[in-house]
Amino acid sequence: MPFQVMAKEPSLDTYLVAVKQKREPTRLYALVATSPAEALEIVTAQGSEDVVVEIAGKLSKRMARPYKLKPGDLILI
């Protein structure tokens, strides 16, 4: 009987994403995603066209726990 290789679920991390818009203060969002590219994609889909979006960092599991975020959830920090 051959062994079946189980697919490993992608790990989820909490990313901090900075959103810059003309004549507005920079906003910082926290969200759970599998990669920085996915985090940027989620935030870009939520915003308008004239914004600059970049990864500002990651939160540790301990720091992210109080926010109780689920994948795709997005909160303003």
JSON list of C-alpha atoms in Angstrom, two decimals:
[
{"chain": "A", "resi": 1, "resn": "MET", "atom": "CA", "xyz": [0.00, 0.00, 0.00]},
{"chain": "A", "resi": 2, "resn": "PRO", "atom": "CA", "xyz": [1.69, 3.26, -1.11]},
{"chain": "A", "resi": 3, "resn": "PHE", "atom": "CA", "xyz": [1.93, 6.17, 1.25]},
{"chain": "A", "resi": 4, "resn": "GLN", "atom": "CA", "xyz": [-0.19, 9.18, 0.50]},
{"chain": "A", "resi": 5, "resn": "VAL", "atom": "CA", "xyz": [1.48, 12.54, 0.84]},
{"chain": "A", "resi": 6, "resn": "MET", "atom": "CA", "xyz": [-0.82, 14.95, 2.61]},
{"chain": "A", "resi": 7, "resn": "ALA", "atom": "CA", "xyz": [-0.75, 18.47, 1.33]},
{"chain": "A", "resi": 8, "resn": "LYS", "atom": "CA", "xyz": [0.44, 20.91, 3.95]},
{"chain": "A", "resi": 9, "resn": "GLU", "atom": "CA", "xyz": [-1.87, 23.85, 4.50]},
{"chain": "A", "resi": 10, "resn": "PRO", "atom": "CA", "xyz": [-0.17, 27.19, 3.85]},
{"chain": "A", "resi": 11, "resn": "SER", "atom": "CA", "xyz": [0.80, 28.99, 7.03]},
{"chain": "A", "resi": 12, "resn": "LEU", "atom": "CA", "xyz": [-1.10, 32.14, 7.88]},
{"chain": "A", "resi": 13, "resn": "ASP", "atom": "CA", "xyz": [0.66, 35.27, 9.09]},
{"chain": "A", "resi": 14, "resn": "THR", "atom": "CA", "xyz": [-0.60, 38.68, 10.16]},
{"chain": "A", "resi": 15, "resn": "TYR", "atom": "CA", "xyz": [0.80, 41.37, 7.91]},
{"chain": "A", "resi": 16, "resn": "LEU", "atom": "CA", "xyz": [0.87, 45.12, 8.42]},
{"chain": "A", "resi": 17, "resn": "VAL", "atom": "CA", "xyz": [0.12, 47.00, 5.22]},
{"chain": "A", "resi": 18, "resn": "ALA", "atom": "CA", "xyz": [0.65, 50.75, 4.79]},
{"chain": "A", "resi": 19, "resn": "VAL", "atom": "CA", "xyz": [-1.75, 52.60, 2.48]},
{"chain": "A", "resi": 20, "resn": "LYS", "atom": "CA", "xyz": [-0.70, 56.02, 1.23]},
{"chain": "A", "resi": 21, "resn": "GLN", "atom": "CA", "xyz": [-3.07, 58.36, -0.57]},
{"chain": "A", "resi": 22, "resn": "LYS", "atom": "CA", "xyz": [-2.50, 61.93, -1.72]},
{"chain": "A", "resi": 23, "resn": "ARG", "atom": "CA", "xyz": [-3.26, 64.57, 0.91]},
{"chain": "A", "resi": 24, "resn": "GLU", "atom": "CA", "xyz": [-4.23, 61.90, 3.45]},
{"chain": "A", "resi": 25, "resn": "PRO", "atom": "CA", "xyz": [-2.27, 60.47, 6.38]},
{"chain": "A", "resi": 26, "resn": "THR", "atom": "CA", "xyz": [-0.81, 57.01, 5.87]},
{"chain": "A", "resi": 27, "resn": "ARG", "atom": "CA", "xyz": [-3.16, 54.30, 7.13]},
{"chain": "A", "resi": 28, "resn": "LEU", "atom": "CA", "xyz": [-1.88, 51.04, 8.58]},
{"chain": "A", "resi": 29, "resn": "TYR", "atom": "CA", "xyz": [-3.97, 47.88, 8.27]},
{"chain": "A", "resi": 30, "resn": "ALA", "atom": "CA", "xyz": [-3.50, 44.45, 9.80]},
{"chain": "A", "resi": 31, "resn": "LEU", "atom": "CA", "xyz": [-4.72, 41.35, 8.00]},
{"chain": "A", "resi": 32, "resn": "VAL", "atom": "CA", "xyz": [-4.17, 37.60, 7.90]},
{"chain": "A", "resi": 33, "resn": "ALA", "atom": "CA", "xyz": [-2.86, 36.16, 4.64]},
{"chain": "A", "resi": 34, "resn": "THR", "atom": "CA", "xyz": [-0.65, 33.33, 3.39]},
{"chain": "A", "resi": 35, "resn": "SER", "atom": "CA", "xyz": [1.92, 35.62, 1.75]},
{"chain": "A", "resi": 36, "resn": "PRO", "atom": "CA", "xyz": [2.87, 39.30, 1.48]},
{"chain": "A", "resi": 37, "resn": "ALA", "atom": "CA", "xyz": [1.66, 39.30, -2.14]},
{"chain": "A", "resi": 38, "resn": "GLU", "atom": "CA", "xyz": [-1.77, 38.05, -1.07]},
{"chain": "A", "resi": 39, "resn": "ALA", "atom": "CA", "xyz": [-1.93, 40.71, 1.67]},
{"chain": "A", "resi": 40, "resn": "LEU", "atom": "CA", "xyz": [-1.18, 43.46, -0.87]},
{"chain": "A", "resi": 41, "resn": "GLU", "atom": "CA", "xyz": [-3.79, 42.04, -3.23]},
{"chain": "A", "resi": 42, "resn": "ILE", "atom": "CA", "xyz": [-6.49, 42.05, -0.54]},
{"chain": "A", "resi": 43, "resn": "VAL", "atom": "CA", "xyz": [-5.80, 45.65, 0.50]},
{"chain": "A", "resi": 44, "resn": "THR", "atom": "CA", "xyz": [-5.54, 46.88, -3.10]},
{"chain": "A", "resi": 45, "resn": "ALA", "atom": "CA", "xyz": [-8.94, 45.33, -3.89]},
{"chain": "A", "resi": 46, "resn": "GLN", "atom": "CA", "xyz": [-10.49, 47.28, -0.97]},
{"chain": "A", "resi": 47, "resn": "GLY", "atom": "CA", "xyz": [-9.07, 50.70, -1.91]},
{"chain": "A", "resi": 48, "resn": "SER", "atom": "CA", "xyz": [-9.34, 53.22, -4.68]},
{"chain": "A", "resi": 49, "resn": "GLU", "atom": "CA", "xyz": [-7.06, 53.42, -7.70]},
{"chain": "A", "resi": 50, "resn": "ASP", "atom": "CA", "xyz": [-4.81, 56.30, -6.63]},
{"chain": "A", "resi": 51, "resn": "VAL", "atom": "CA", "xyz": [-3.21, 54.66, -3.58]},
{"chain": "A", "resi": 52, "resn": "VAL", "atom": "CA", "xyz": [0.27, 53.31, -2.90]},
{"chain": "A", "resi": 53, "resn": "VAL", "atom": "CA", "xyz": [0.23, 50.05, -0.95]},
{"chain": "A", "resi": 54, "resn": "GLU", "atom": "CA", "xyz": [3.27, 48.41, 0.67]},
{"chain": "A", "resi": 55, "resn": "ILE", "atom": "CA", "xyz": [4.07, 45.84, 3.33]},
{"chain": "A", "resi": 56, "resn": "ALA", "atom": "CA", "xyz": [5.11, 47.55, 6.58]},
{"chain": "A", "resi": 57, "resn": "GLY", "atom": "CA", "xyz": [5.86, 44.39, 8.57]},
{"chain": "A", "resi": 58, "resn": "LYS", "atom": "CA", "xyz": [4.39, 41.38, 10.34]},
{"chain": "A", "resi": 59, "resn": "LEU", "atom": "CA", "xyz": [2.81, 40.86, 13.74]},
{"chain": "A", "resi": 60, "resn": "SER", "atom": "CA", "xyz": [3.85, 37.94, 15.90]},
{"chain": "A", "resi": 61, "resn": "LYS", "atom": "CA", "xyz": [1.20, 35.35, 16.74]},
{"chain": "A", "resi": 62, "resn": "ARG", "atom": "CA", "xyz": [1.11, 36.70, 20.30]},
{"chain": "A", "resi": 63, "resn": "MET", "atom": "CA", "xyz": [0.59, 40.31, 19.18]},
{"chain": "A", "resi": 64, "resn": "ALA", "atom": "CA", "xyz": [-2.07, 39.34, 16.61]},
{"chain": "A", "resi": 65, "resn": "ARG", "atom": "CA", "xyz": [-4.13, 37.09, 18.90]},
{"chain": "A", "resi": 66, "resn": "PRO", "atom": "CA", "xyz": [-6.19, 39.89, 20.60]},
{"chain": "A", "resi": 67, "resn": "TYR", "atom": "CA", "xyz": [-7.48, 41.07, 17.20]},
{"chain": "A", "resi": 68, "resn": "LYS", "atom": "CA", "xyz": [-9.07, 37.66, 16.48]},
{"chain": "A", "resi": 69, "resn": "LEU", "atom": "CA", "xyz": [-8.58, 38.12, 12.73]},
{"chain": "A", "resi": 70, "resn": "LYS", "atom": "CA", "xyz": [-9.66, 35.51, 10.23]},
{"chain": "A", "resi": 71, "resn": "PRO", "atom": "CA", "xyz": [-8.14, 35.10, 6.75]},
{"chain": "A", "resi": 72, "resn": "GLY", "atom": "CA", "xyz": [-9.25, 38.02, 4.59]},
{"chain": "A", "resi": 73, "resn": "ASP", "atom": "CA", "xyz": [-10.33, 40.18, 7.54]},
{"chain": "A", "resi": 74, "resn": "LEU", "atom": "CA", "xyz": [-8.83, 43.65, 7.51]},
{"chain": "A", "resi": 75, "resn": "ILE", "atom": "CA", "xyz": [-8.63, 46.14, 10.40]},
{"chain": "A", "resi": 76, "resn": "LEU", "atom": "CA", "xyz": [-7.28, 49.66, 10.66]},
{"chain": "A", "resi": 77, "resn": "ILE", "atom": "CA", "xyz": [-4.55, 49.94, 13.28]}
]
